[in-house]
mmCIF file of C-alpha atoms in Angstrom:
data_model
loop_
_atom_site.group_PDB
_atom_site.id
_atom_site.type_symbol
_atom_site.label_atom_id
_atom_site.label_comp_id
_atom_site.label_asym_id
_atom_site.label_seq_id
_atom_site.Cartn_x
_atom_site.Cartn_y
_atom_site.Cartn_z
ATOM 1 C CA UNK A 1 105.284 69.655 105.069
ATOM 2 C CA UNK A 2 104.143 72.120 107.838
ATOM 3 C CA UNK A 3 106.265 73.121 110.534
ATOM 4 C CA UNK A 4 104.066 72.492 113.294
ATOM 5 C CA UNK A 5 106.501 73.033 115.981
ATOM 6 C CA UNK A 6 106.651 76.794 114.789
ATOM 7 C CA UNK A 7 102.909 77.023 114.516
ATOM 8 C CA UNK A 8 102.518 75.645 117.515
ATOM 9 C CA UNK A 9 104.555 78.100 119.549
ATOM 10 C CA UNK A 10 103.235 80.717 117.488
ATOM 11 C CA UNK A 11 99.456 80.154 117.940
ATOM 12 C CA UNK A 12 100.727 79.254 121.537
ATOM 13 C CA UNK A 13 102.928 82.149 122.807
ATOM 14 C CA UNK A 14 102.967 84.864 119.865
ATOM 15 C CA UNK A 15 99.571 85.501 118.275
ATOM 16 C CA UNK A 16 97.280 86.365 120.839
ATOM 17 C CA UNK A 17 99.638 89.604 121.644
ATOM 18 C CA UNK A 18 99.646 90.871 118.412
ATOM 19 C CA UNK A 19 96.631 93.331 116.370
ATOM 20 C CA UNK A 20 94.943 91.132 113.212
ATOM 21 C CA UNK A 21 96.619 87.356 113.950
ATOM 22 C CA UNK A 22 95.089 86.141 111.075
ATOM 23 C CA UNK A 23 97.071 87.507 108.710
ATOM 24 C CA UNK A 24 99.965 85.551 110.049
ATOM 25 C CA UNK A 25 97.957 82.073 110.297
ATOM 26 C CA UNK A 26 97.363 81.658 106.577
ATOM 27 C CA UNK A 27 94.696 77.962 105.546
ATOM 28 C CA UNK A 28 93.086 80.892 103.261
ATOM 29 C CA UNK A 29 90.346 79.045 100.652
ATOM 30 C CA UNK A 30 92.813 77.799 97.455
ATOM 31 C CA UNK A 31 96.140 77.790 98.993
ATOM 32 C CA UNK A 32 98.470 75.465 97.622
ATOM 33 C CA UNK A 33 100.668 73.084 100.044
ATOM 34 C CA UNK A 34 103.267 70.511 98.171
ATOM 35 C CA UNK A 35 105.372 68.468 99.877
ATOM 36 C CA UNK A 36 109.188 69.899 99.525
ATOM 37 C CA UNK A 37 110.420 66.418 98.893
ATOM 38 C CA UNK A 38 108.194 66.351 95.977
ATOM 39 C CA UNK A 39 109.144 69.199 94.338
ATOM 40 C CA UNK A 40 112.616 70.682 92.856
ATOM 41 C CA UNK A 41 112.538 73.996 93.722
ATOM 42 C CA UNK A 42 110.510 76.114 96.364
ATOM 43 C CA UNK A 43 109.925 79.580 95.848
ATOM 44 C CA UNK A 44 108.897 82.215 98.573
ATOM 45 C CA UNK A 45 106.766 85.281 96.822
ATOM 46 C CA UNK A 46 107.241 88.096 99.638
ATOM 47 C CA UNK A 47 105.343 91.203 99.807
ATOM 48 C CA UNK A 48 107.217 94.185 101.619
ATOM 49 C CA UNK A 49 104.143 95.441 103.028
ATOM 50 C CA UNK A 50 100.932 94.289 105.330
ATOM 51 C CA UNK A 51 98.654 91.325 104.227
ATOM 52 C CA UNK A 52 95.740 93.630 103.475
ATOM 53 C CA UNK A 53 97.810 95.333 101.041
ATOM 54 C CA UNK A 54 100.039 92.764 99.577
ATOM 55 C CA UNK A 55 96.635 90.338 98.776
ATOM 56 C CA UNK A 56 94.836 92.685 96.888
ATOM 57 C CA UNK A 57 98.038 92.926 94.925
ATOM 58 C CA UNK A 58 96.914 90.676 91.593
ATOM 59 C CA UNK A 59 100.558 90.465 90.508
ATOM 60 C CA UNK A 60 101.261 88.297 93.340
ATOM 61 C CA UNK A 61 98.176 86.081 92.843
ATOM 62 C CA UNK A 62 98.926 85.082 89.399
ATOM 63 C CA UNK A 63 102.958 84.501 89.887
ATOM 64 C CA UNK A 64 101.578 82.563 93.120
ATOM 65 C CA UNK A 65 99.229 80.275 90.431
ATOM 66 C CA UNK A 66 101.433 80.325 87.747
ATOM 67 C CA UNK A 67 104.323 79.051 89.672
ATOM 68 C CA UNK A 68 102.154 75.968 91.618
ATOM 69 C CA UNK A 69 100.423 75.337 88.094
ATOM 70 C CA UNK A 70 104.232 73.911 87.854
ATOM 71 C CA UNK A 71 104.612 70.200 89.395
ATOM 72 C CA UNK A 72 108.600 70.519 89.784
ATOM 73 C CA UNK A 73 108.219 73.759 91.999
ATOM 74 C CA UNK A 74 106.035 75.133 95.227
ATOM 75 C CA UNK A 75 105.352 78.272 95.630
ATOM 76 C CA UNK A 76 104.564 80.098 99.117
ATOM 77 C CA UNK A 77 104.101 83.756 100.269
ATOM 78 C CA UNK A 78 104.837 86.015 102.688
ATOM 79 C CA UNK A 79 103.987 89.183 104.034
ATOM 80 C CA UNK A 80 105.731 92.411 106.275
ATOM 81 C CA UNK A 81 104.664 91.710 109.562
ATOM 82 C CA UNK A 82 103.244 94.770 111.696
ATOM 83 C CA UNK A 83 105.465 96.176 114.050
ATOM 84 C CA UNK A 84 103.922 94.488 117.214
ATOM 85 C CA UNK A 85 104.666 90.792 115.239
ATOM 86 C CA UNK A 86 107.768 92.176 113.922
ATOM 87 C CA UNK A 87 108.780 92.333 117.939
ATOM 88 C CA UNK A 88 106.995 89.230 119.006
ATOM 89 C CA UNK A 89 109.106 87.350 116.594
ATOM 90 C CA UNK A 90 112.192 88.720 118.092
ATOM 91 C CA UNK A 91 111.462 88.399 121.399
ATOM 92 C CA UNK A 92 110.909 84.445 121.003
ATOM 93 C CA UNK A 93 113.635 84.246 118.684
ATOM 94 C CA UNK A 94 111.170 82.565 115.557
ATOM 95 C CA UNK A 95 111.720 83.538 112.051
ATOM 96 C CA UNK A 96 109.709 85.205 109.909
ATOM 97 C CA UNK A 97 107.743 82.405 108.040
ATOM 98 C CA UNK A 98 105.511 81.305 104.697
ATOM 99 C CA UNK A 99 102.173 81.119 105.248
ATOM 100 C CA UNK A 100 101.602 77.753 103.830
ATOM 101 C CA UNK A 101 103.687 75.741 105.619
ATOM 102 C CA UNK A 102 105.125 77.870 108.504
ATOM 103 C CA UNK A 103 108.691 77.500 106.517
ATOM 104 C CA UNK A 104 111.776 80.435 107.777
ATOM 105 C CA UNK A 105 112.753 82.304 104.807
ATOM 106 C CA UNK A 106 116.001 80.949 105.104
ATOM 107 C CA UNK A 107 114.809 77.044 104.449
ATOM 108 C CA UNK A 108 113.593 77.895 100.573
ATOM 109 C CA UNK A 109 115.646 77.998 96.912
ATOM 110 C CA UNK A 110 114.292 81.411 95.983
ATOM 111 C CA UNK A 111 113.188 84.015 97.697
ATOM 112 C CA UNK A 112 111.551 86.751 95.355
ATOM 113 C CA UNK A 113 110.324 90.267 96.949
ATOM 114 C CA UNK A 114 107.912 92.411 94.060
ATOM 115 C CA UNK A 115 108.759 96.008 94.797
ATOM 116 C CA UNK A 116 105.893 98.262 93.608
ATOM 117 C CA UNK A 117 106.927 101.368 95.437
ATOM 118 C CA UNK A 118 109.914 102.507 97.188
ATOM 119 C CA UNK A 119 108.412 103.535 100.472
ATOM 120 C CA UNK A 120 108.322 99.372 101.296
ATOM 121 C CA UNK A 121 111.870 98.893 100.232
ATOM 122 C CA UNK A 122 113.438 99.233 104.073
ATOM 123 C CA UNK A 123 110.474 96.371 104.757
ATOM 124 C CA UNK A 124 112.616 94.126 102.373
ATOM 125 C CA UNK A 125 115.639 94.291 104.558
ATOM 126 C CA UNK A 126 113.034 93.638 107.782
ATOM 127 C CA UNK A 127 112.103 90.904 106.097
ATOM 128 C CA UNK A 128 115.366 89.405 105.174
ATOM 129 C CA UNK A 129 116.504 89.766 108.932
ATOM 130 C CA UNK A 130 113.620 88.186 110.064
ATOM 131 C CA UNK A 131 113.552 85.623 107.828
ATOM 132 C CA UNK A 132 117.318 84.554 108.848
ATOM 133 C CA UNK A 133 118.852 85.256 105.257
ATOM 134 C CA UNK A 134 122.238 87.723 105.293
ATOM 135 C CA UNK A 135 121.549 91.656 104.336
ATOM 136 C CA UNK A 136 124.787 91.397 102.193
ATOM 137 C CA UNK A 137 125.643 89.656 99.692
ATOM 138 C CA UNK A 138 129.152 88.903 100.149
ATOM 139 C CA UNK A 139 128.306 87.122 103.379
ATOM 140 C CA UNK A 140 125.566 84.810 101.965
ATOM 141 C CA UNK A 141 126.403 81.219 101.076
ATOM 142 C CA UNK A 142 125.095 78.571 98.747
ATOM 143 C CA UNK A 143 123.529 77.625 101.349
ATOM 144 C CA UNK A 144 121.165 80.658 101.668
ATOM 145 C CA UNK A 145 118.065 81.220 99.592
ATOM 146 C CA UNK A 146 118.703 82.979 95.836
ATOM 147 C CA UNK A 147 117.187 86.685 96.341
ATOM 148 C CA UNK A 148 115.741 88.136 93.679
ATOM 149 C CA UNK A 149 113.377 90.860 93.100
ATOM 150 C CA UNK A 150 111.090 92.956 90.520
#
């Protein structure tokens, strides 16, 4: 379910030194949370760009519905953080996170990026770093989250 020991510290130590904290807190109206025991496959929909942008992206709404219209898989999201979170994050040592359930990248099946320009694409490599999940492929294990991307 949630990771409250990662909220905690967050909400705690990290968010009140950082511009815009909401955007990292997620409990928006209509988000979905499913239990990962419950479910056969979790799937993280990352943005490589701010919250503001990426949730006025409607591409990213409807795989988000489409996929937790599905009762054998959960889908989550997750968003670039700024570069003030981006250094919070590594100061405390956390991972970057879902907003649902305060889940590390590394923790889900599939992580999916949606690339819509190529300015972002160094953000996807931020995010992957953050999110505890190898940069290269040939180092990754089965272990690791499938990365795909569109």
């Amino acid at each position: 379910m949630i990771n409250t020991a990662l909220k905690d510290h967050l909400l705690r130590h990290v968010l009140a030194k950082v511009k815009m904290p909401a955007q990292y807190i997620g409990g928006e109206r209509n988000i979905v949370v499913k239990r990962a025991d419950e479910v056969a496959g979790r799937l993280c929909l990352c943005f490589p760009d701010a919250y503001t942008i990426g949730m006025s992206h409607h591409g990213l709404q409807i795989l988000y519905l489409l996929m937790n219209f599905r009762d054998d898989w959960a889908a989550e999201r997750c968003f670039a953080p700024w570069p003030d979170m981006e250094a919070q994050l590594r100061e405390h040592g956390l991972p970057l996170y879902s907003l649902e359930t305060f889940t590390p990248l590394r923790d889900f099946d599939v992580v999916g990026f949606t690339l819509q320009y190529e300015i972002s694409s160094p953000n996807v490599l931020t995010m992957l770093d953050l999110g505890g999940i190898p940069l290269r492929t040939a180092v990754r294990t089965m272990a690791d989250p499938l990365i795909i991307a569109g």
